Short mmCIF file of C-alpha atoms in Angstrom, two decimals:
data_model
loop_
_atom_site.label_atom_id
_atom_site.label_comp_id
_atom_site.label_asym_id
_atom_site.label_seq_id
_atom_site.Cartn_x
_atom_site.Cartn_y
_atom_site.Cartn_z
CA MET I 1 80.58 85.93 97.31
CA ILE I 2 80.19 86.89 93.61
CA HIS I 3 76.69 87.20 92.17
CA PRO I 4 76.24 85.01 89.08
CA SER I 5 75.12 87.99 86.97
CA ALA I 6 78.41 89.86 87.58
CA ILE I 7 80.86 89.95 84.66
CA ILE I 8 84.47 89.45 85.75
CA ASP I 9 87.43 89.50 83.35
CA PRO I 10 89.54 86.34 83.77
CA SER I 11 92.67 88.46 84.33
CA ALA I 12 91.17 90.28 87.34
CA ARG I 13 92.80 89.32 90.64
CA ILE I 14 90.17 89.26 93.37
CA ALA I 15 90.69 88.14 96.97
CA ASP I 16 88.61 85.15 98.02
CA ASP I 17 86.41 87.03 100.49
CA VAL I 18 85.47 89.96 98.23
CA ARG I 19 81.71 90.37 97.76
CA ILE I 20 80.45 91.51 94.35
CA GLY I 21 76.80 92.38 93.68
CA PRO I 22 74.51 91.78 90.70
CA TYR I 23 75.37 93.15 87.24
CA THR I 24 78.71 94.57 88.32
CA VAL I 25 81.41 94.60 85.62
CA ILE I 26 85.10 94.22 86.48
CA GLY I 27 87.58 94.51 83.64
CA GLY I 28 91.06 93.20 83.04
CA ASP I 29 94.14 94.14 85.04
CA VAL I 30 92.12 94.92 88.16
CA THR I 31 93.27 93.86 91.63
CA ILE I 32 90.86 93.93 94.61
CA GLY I 33 92.01 93.30 98.17
CA GLY I 34 90.38 91.20 100.85
CA GLY I 35 87.27 92.29 102.72
CA THR I 36 86.12 94.69 100.00
CA ARG I 37 82.38 94.79 99.33
CA ILE I 38 81.10 95.94 95.94
CA GLY I 39 77.43 96.67 95.30
CA SER I 40 75.34 96.12 92.22
CA HIS I 41 75.88 97.80 88.83
CA VAL I 42 79.42 98.96 89.66
CA VAL I 43 81.90 99.27 86.77
CA ILE I 44 85.65 98.95 87.44
CA HIS I 45 88.13 99.24 84.59
CA GLY I 46 91.85 98.57 84.75
CA PRO I 47 94.65 99.00 85.14
CA ALA I 48 93.45 99.54 88.71
CA ALA I 49 94.39 98.36 92.18
CA ILE I 50 91.87 98.51 95.03
CA GLY I 51 93.02 97.75 98.57
CA LYS I 52 91.40 95.97 101.51
CA ASP I 53 88.08 96.49 103.29
CA ASN I 54 86.67 99.11 100.93
CA ARG I 55 82.91 99.57 100.57
CA ILE I 56 81.84 100.47 97.03
CA PHE I 57 78.16 101.23 96.55
CA GLN I 58 75.95 100.70 93.54
CA PHE I 59 76.51 102.57 90.26
CA ALA I 60 80.04 103.74 91.06
CA SER I 61 82.45 104.01 88.11
CA LEU I 62 86.11 103.44 88.95
CA GLY I 63 89.13 103.41 86.64
CA GLU I 64 87.40 104.71 83.53
CA GLU I 65 89.43 106.52 80.86
CA PRO I 66 90.41 110.10 81.76
CA GLN I 67 88.23 112.88 80.42
CA ASP I 68 91.13 114.40 78.53
CA LEU I 69 91.25 114.81 74.74
CA SER I 70 94.97 114.04 74.71
CA TYR I 71 94.36 110.52 76.04
CA LYS I 72 94.97 107.88 73.35
CA GLY I 73 94.41 104.64 75.18
CA GLU I 74 97.64 104.48 77.16
CA GLY I 75 97.85 102.05 80.08
CA THR I 76 97.50 104.54 82.92
CA ARG I 77 96.38 103.52 86.41
CA LEU I 78 94.04 104.09 89.32
CA GLU I 79 95.16 103.10 92.82
CA ILE I 80 92.81 103.06 95.81
CA GLY I 81 93.97 102.32 99.35
CA ASP I 82 92.15 100.61 102.22
CA ARG I 83 88.86 101.15 104.09
CA ASN I 84 87.43 103.80 101.80
CA ILE I 85 83.66 104.31 101.53
CA ILE I 86 82.64 105.10 97.96
CA ARG I 87 78.97 105.93 97.64
CA GLU I 88 76.50 105.92 94.76
CA TYR I 89 77.51 107.36 91.36
CA VAL I 90 81.03 108.28 92.45
CA SER I 91 83.55 108.33 89.60
CA PHE I 92 87.36 108.05 89.70
CA ASN I 93 89.24 108.40 86.39
CA ARG I 94 92.64 106.93 85.58
CA GLY I 95 95.65 109.16 84.94
CA THR I 96 97.18 110.49 81.74
CA THR I 97 100.73 110.02 80.51
CA LYS I 98 101.40 113.77 80.61
CA GLY I 99 100.22 113.88 84.25
CA GLY I 100 102.31 110.99 85.50
CA GLY I 101 99.90 108.21 84.58
CA LEU I 102 98.36 107.71 88.02
CA THR I 103 95.26 108.76 89.94
CA GLN I 104 95.74 107.86 93.59
CA ILE I 105 93.40 107.60 96.59
CA GLY I 106 94.67 106.98 100.14
CA ASP I 107 92.97 105.24 103.07
CA ASP I 108 89.86 105.79 105.22
CA ASN I 109 88.20 108.38 102.99
CA LEU I 110 84.46 108.97 102.64
CA PHE I 111 83.22 109.93 99.18
CA MET I 112 79.51 110.71 99.33
CA ALA I 113 77.21 110.31 96.33
CA TYR I 114 78.13 111.84 92.95
CA CYS I 115 81.69 112.87 93.84
CA HIS I 116 84.22 112.94 91.01
CA ILE I 117 88.01 112.57 91.15
CA GLY I 118 89.62 113.68 87.90
CA HIS I 119 92.66 112.20 86.19
CA ASP I 120 96.11 112.48 87.77
CA SER I 121 94.69 113.69 91.08
CA ALA I 122 96.09 112.54 94.42
CA VAL I 123 93.89 112.34 97.52
CA GLY I 124 95.41 111.56 100.93
CA SER I 125 93.73 109.79 103.82
CA LYS I 126 90.83 110.39 106.24
CA ASN I 127 89.15 113.00 104.05
CA VAL I 128 85.41 113.62 103.75
CA PHE I 129 83.98 114.59 100.36
CA ALA I 130 80.33 115.61 100.75
CA ASN I 131 77.82 115.02 97.96
CA SER I 132 78.99 116.09 94.47
CA ALA I 133 82.33 117.51 95.61
CA SER I 134 84.53 117.26 92.51
CA LEU I 135 88.18 117.55 91.60
CA ALA I 136 89.35 118.45 88.11
CA GLY I 137 92.56 116.87 86.81
CA HIS I 138 95.93 117.17 88.54
CA VAL I 139 94.50 118.20 91.95
CA THR I 140 96.24 117.31 95.21
CA VAL I 141 94.36 116.94 98.50
CA GLY I 142 96.19 116.30 101.78
CA ASP I 143 94.91 114.39 104.80
CA GLN I 144 91.82 114.98 106.98
CA CYS I 145 90.23 117.63 104.75
CA THR I 146 86.50 118.22 104.57
CA LEU I 147 85.01 119.29 101.24
CA GLY I 148 81.46 120.61 101.48
CA GLY I 149 78.76 119.54 99.08
CA PHE I 150 79.17 120.73 95.48
CA THR I 151 82.71 122.00 96.10
CA LEU I 152 84.51 122.39 92.76
CA VAL I 153 88.30 122.41 92.57
CA HIS I 154 90.15 123.77 89.52
CA GLN I 155 92.84 121.69 87.85
CA PHE I 156 96.43 121.90 89.14
CA THR I 157 95.19 123.14 92.52
CA ALA I 158 96.29 121.85 95.94
CA LEU I 159 94.45 121.62 99.27
CA GLY I 160 96.60 121.28 102.37
CA SER I 161 95.79 118.88 105.20
CA HIS I 162 92.89 119.75 107.53
CA ALA I 163 91.48 122.32 105.09
CA PHE I 164 87.72 122.89 105.16
CA THR I 165 85.55 124.06 102.25
CA SER I 166 81.95 125.23 102.56
CA MET I 167 79.16 123.96 100.34
CA GLY I 168 79.38 125.24 96.79
CA ALA I 169 82.92 126.57 97.14
CA ALA I 170 84.62 127.18 93.78
CA ILE I 171 88.36 126.88 94.34
CA ASN I 172 90.81 128.22 91.76
CA ARG I 173 93.81 128.80 94.03
CA ASP I 174 95.68 126.63 96.53
CA VAL I 175 94.11 126.26 99.98
CA PRO I 176 96.73 126.19 102.77
CA PRO I 177 96.52 123.60 105.54
CA PHE I 178 94.04 124.24 108.37
CA VAL I 179 92.19 127.03 106.48
CA ILE I 180 88.42 127.44 105.95
CA VAL I 181 87.34 128.69 102.52
CA SER I 182 83.93 129.61 101.15
CA GLY I 183 82.31 131.26 98.16
CA ASN I 184 82.51 131.48 94.38
CA TYR I 185 85.32 132.15 93.85
CA ALA I 186 86.43 130.95 97.26
CA ARG I 187 87.92 133.26 99.88
CA SER I 188 89.53 132.32 103.18
CA TYR I 189 87.65 132.84 106.44
CA GLY I 190 90.17 131.88 109.09
CA ILE I 191 91.44 128.55 110.34
CA ASN I 192 89.43 125.49 111.25
CA LYS I 193 89.71 125.93 115.04
CA VAL I 194 86.85 123.60 115.94
CA GLY I 195 88.07 120.84 113.66
CA LEU I 196 91.64 121.12 114.90
CA LYS I 197 90.51 120.95 118.52
CA ARG I 198 88.47 117.82 117.77
CA LYS I 199 91.50 116.24 116.13
CA GLY I 200 93.65 116.73 119.20
CA PHE I 201 95.64 119.86 118.38
CA SER I 202 96.64 121.71 121.55
CA ALA I 203 95.35 125.21 122.28
CA ASP I 204 98.90 126.57 121.97
CA CYS I 205 99.41 124.93 118.59
CA ILE I 206 96.08 126.27 117.29
CA ALA I 207 97.05 129.76 118.49
CA ALA I 208 100.38 129.44 116.67
CA ILE I 209 98.65 128.36 113.44
CA LEU I 210 96.30 131.35 113.76
CA THR I 211 99.28 133.68 114.14
CA ALA I 212 100.84 132.22 111.00
CA TYR I 213 97.55 132.62 109.13
CA LYS I 214 97.23 136.27 110.13
CA LEU I 215 100.80 137.08 109.14
CA MET I 216 100.94 135.19 105.85
CA VAL I 217 97.36 135.47 104.58
CA ARG I 218 95.61 138.43 106.20
CA ASN I 219 98.31 141.01 106.89
CA ARG I 220 100.16 142.95 104.22
CA HIS I 221 103.62 141.86 105.25
CA SER I 222 105.93 140.55 102.57
CA ARG I 223 106.49 136.82 102.81
CA GLN I 224 110.04 137.44 103.96
CA GLN I 225 108.85 139.71 106.78
CA ALA I 226 106.21 137.20 107.82
CA PHE I 227 108.72 134.36 107.70
CA GLU I 228 111.13 136.25 109.94
CA LYS I 229 108.40 136.89 112.51
CA LEU I 230 107.35 133.23 112.41
CA GLU I 231 110.77 131.62 112.75
CA PRO I 232 110.37 130.80 116.48
CA LEU I 233 106.95 129.22 115.89
CA ILE I 234 108.23 127.26 112.88
CA ALA I 235 110.93 125.78 115.06
CA GLN I 236 108.45 124.93 117.83
CA TYR I 237 105.42 123.62 115.92
CA ASP I 238 105.46 121.19 112.99
CA ALA I 239 102.01 122.43 111.99
CA VAL I 240 103.28 125.99 111.55
CA ALA I 241 106.24 124.70 109.55
CA GLU I 242 103.79 122.77 107.33
CA PHE I 243 101.61 125.85 106.86
CA VAL I 244 104.53 128.10 105.89
CA SER I 245 106.10 125.49 103.61
CA PHE I 246 102.82 125.00 101.76
CA ILE I 247 102.51 128.72 101.03
CA GLU I 248 106.16 129.04 100.06
CA ASN I 249 105.79 126.18 97.55
CA SER I 250 102.38 127.13 96.13
CA ALA I 251 102.50 127.22 92.34
CA ARG I 252 99.08 128.83 91.78
CA GLY I 253 99.04 131.23 94.70
CA ILE I 254 96.75 130.81 97.70
CA VAL I 255 93.13 131.60 98.43
CA LYS I 256 92.96 134.86 100.43
#
């Protein structure tokens, strides 16, 4: 299962059925779960934990030191969940001590070629990162988001679940759940109705999310006025409650 040209640190803990291609280098304090397949010329540095059934393509770089001048060799970590597809030239950096020490990736994500996940970022599950979509440090991405090719996300920014970014979007503010953003710098262009319908959201729920979007993003109501108008929908739909809570807790302000 392991090509003889691969270089594996003796301290690495690798499940018996993991496949590792030619010239791949796996450093110390790395754990790799069963069923994972790793292509040729991949470099994985620890401390790092990689879950089960991941597919890592050639030339990926995982667990390298963070690109942060304050980093002084501390033992920070990268954690990757299960069933992720990590394509060519993707890079995930470990965390920094000032950012909590951990970069974390969930399950069932697709990272197309040349994507970058910066230090101390947290990515949820079932997301799609198109080619060269990149996160700076300290970025949070929820679940089931789609990031268009060459999307760039500023540090300390958050993307809510089911958000959608167009190709080349430059994001310097938080993107609420369910919202479509586009442009440089990015602006919001409504909610992701088609995506939500495909994911099983009911027509009534989508309509309620759209109402919340209009009141809290598009209209000139104060947040308190919008919240008062939305109270019945918040009580009825978890998705509306999630949308409102995200905006209420946004540290950077939201894309409008």
